[in-house]
Short mmCIF file of C-alpha atoms in Angstrom, two decimals:
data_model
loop_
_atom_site.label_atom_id
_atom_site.label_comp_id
_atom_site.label_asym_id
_atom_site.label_seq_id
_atom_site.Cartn_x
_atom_site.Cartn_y
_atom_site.Cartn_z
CA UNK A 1 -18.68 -13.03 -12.40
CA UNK A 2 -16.69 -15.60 -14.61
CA UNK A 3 -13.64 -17.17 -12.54
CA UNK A 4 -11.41 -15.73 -15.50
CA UNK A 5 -12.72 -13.00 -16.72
CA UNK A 6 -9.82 -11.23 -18.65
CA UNK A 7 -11.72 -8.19 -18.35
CA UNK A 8 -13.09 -5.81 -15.50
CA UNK A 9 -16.02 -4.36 -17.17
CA UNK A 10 -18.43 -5.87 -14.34
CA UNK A 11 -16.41 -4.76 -11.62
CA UNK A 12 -15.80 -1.12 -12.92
CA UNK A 13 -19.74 -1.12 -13.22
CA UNK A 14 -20.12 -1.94 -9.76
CA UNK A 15 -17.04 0.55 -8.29
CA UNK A 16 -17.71 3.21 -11.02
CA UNK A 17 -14.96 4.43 -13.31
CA UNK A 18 -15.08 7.49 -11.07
CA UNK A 19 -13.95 5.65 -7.93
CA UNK A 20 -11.80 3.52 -9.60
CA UNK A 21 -9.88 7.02 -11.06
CA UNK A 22 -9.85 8.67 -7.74
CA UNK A 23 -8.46 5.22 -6.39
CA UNK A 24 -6.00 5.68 -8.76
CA UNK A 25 -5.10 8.99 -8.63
CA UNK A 26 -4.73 8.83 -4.47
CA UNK A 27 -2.32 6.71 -4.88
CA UNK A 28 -0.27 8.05 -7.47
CA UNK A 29 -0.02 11.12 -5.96
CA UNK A 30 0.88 9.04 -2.38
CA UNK A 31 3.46 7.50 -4.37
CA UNK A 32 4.53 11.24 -6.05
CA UNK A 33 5.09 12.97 -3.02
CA UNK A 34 7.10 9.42 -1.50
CA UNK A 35 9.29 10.32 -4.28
CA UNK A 36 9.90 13.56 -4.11
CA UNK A 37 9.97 13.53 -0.01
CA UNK A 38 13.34 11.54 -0.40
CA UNK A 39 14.74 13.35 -3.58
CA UNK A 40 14.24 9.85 -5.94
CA UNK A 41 13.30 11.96 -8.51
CA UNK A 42 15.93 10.43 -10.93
CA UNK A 43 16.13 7.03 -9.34
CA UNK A 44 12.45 5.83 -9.19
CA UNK A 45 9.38 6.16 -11.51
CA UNK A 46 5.41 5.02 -11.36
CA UNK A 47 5.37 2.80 -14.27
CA UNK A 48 1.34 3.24 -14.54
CA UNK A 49 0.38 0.43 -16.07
CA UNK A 50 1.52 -1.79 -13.19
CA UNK A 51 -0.18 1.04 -10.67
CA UNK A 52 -3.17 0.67 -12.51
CA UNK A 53 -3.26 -3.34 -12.75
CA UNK A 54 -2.52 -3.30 -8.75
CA UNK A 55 -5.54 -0.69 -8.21
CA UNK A 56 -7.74 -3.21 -10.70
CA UNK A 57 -6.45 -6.32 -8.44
CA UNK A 58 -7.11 -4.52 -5.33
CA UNK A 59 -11.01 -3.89 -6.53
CA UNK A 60 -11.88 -7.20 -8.28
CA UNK A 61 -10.50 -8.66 -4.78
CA UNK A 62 -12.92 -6.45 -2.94
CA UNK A 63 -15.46 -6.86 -5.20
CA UNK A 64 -15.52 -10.98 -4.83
CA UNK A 65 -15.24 -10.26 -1.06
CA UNK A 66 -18.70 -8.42 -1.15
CA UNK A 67 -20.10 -10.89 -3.61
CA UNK A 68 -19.31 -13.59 -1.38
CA UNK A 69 -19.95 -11.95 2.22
CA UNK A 70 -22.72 -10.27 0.92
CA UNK A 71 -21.38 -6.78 1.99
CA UNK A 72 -22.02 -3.44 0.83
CA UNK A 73 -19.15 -2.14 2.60
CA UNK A 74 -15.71 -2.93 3.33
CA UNK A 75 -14.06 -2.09 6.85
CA UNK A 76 -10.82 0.31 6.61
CA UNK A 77 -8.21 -2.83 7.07
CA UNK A 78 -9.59 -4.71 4.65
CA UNK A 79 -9.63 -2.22 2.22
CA UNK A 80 -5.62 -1.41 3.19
CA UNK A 81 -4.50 -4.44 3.43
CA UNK A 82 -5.65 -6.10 0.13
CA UNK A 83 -4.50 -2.20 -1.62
CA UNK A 84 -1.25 -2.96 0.45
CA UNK A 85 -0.95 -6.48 -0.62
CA UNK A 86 -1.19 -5.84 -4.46
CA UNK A 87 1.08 -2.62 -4.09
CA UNK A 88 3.68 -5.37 -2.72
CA UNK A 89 2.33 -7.73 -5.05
CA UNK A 90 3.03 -5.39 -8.40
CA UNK A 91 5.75 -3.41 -7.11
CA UNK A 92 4.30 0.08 -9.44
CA UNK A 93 7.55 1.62 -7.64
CA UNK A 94 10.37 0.90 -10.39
CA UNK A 95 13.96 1.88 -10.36
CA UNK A 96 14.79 4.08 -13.73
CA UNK A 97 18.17 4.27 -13.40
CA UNK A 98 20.90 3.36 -10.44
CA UNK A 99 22.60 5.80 -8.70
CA UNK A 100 26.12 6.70 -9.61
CA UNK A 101 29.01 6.16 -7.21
CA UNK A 102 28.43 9.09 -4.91
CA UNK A 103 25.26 10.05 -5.52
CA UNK A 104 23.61 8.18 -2.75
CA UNK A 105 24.73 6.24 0.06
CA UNK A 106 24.94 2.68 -0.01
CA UNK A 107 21.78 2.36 2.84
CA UNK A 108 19.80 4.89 0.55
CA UNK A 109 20.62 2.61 -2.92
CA UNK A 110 19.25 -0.55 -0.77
CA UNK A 111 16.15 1.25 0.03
CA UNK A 112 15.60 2.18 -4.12
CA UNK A 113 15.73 -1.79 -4.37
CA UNK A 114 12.69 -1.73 -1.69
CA UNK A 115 11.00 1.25 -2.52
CA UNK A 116 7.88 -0.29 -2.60
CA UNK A 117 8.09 -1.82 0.66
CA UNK A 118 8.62 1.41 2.07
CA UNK A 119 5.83 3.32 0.72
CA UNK A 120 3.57 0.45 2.06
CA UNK A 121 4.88 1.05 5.28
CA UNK A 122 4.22 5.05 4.45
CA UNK A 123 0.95 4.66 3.00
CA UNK A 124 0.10 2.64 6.76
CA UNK A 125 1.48 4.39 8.71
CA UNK A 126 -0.13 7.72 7.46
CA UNK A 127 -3.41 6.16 6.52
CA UNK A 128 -3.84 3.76 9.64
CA UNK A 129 -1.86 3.64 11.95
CA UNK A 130 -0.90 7.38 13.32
CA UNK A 131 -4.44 9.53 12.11
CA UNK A 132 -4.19 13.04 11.75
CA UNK A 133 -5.35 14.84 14.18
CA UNK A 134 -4.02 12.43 17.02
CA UNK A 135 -2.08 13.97 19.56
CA UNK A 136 1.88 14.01 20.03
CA UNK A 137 3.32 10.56 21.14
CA UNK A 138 5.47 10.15 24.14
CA UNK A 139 8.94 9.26 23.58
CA UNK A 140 8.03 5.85 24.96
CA UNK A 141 5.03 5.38 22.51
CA UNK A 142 7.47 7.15 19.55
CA UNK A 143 9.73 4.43 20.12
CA UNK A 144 7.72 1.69 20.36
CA UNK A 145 5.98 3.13 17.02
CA UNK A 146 8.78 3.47 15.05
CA UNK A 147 10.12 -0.04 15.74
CA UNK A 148 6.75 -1.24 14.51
CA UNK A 149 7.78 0.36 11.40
CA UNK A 150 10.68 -0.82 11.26
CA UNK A 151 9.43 -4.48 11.83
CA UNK A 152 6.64 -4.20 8.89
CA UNK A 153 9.63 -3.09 6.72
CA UNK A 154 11.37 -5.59 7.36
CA UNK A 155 8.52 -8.07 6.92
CA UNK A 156 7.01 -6.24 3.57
CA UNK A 157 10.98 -7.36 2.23
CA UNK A 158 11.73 -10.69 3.37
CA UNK A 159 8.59 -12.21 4.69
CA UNK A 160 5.47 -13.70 2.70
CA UNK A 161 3.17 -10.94 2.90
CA UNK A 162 -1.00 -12.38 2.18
CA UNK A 163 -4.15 -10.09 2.15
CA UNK A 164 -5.34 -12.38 5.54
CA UNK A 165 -2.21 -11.44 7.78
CA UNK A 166 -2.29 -7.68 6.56
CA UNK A 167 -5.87 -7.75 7.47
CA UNK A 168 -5.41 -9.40 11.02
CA UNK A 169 -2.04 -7.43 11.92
CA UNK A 170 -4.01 -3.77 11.38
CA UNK A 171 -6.88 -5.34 13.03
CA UNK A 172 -4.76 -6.37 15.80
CA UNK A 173 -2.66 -2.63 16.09
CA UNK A 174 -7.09 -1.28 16.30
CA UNK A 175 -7.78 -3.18 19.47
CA UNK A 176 -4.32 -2.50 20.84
CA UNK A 177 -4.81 1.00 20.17
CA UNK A 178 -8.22 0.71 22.30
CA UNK A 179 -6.98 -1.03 25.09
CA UNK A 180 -4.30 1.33 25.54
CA UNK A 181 -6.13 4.18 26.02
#
């Protein structure tokens, strides 16, 4: 692959446009539902062409990582931490219009300005971090979870956020998550 290719036409024949579209569409409908869960409806929208720049980002990363690895397959943090990086990296999550003076509190207006962050720490937290199917967390464990989430937060807004130190922190939370058993 040319260092600058300005198009993806070698990497969508090695994903498939298939994969690429359900790529897409998992996330926009992630996003959706992150939306609608905190009643943004008139505050936020998906501008797709950033969604869909981030989602190409995300796979021509990948796809260099398997060229140069010689991979077929990525492992589960890699793949969320390079999609989380270029969700951060893009910010598809973009404020429409402000909300008026009573609409929404002053701590729900900051998190508009962060909305992105916030579904990243969604998206991991769902797709990572607490499984389906897990059982019901302690108090103790609850707490210590949602501080976690809290820290990322924080550290998706005012931190520099690379693909490496996603990749190590999730890898990190999997071996914590086996020794603690």
């Amino acid at each position: 692959m040319a260092e600058t290719t300005s198009d993806y036409n070698e990497i969508v024949a090695h994903f498939t446009e298939e994969t690429i579209a359900d790529r897409y569409r998992f996330l926009y409908d992630k996003m959706l539902k992150y939306i609608q869960e905190r009643k943004w409806e008139s505050y936020l929208e998906i501008n797709e062409e950033i969604l869909h720049q981030a989602i190409m980002d995300y796979f021509a990363d990948i796809f260099r990582l398997k060229e140069f690895h010689n991979i077929e397959h990525a492992n589960k943090s890699k793949i969320l931490a390079y999609e989380i990086f270029w969700i951060l990296r893009r910010k598809p999550l973009q404020i429409q219009r402000a909300p008026q003076a009573g609409e929404k509190s002053e701590a729900e207006s900051r998190n508009l300005a962060f909305a992105n962050e916030g579904f990243a720490v969604t998206l991991l937290a769902n797709e990572f971090l607490a499984p389906r199917g897990q059982t019901p967390m302690s108090e103790e464990k609850e707490a210590a979870f949602l501080g976690l989430l809290d820290h990322l937060y924080y550290h998706f807004k005012y931190r520099l956020t690379d693909k490496q130190n996603l990749e190590t922190m999730l890898c990190a939370f999997e071996v914590g998550k086996i020794l603690g058993q």
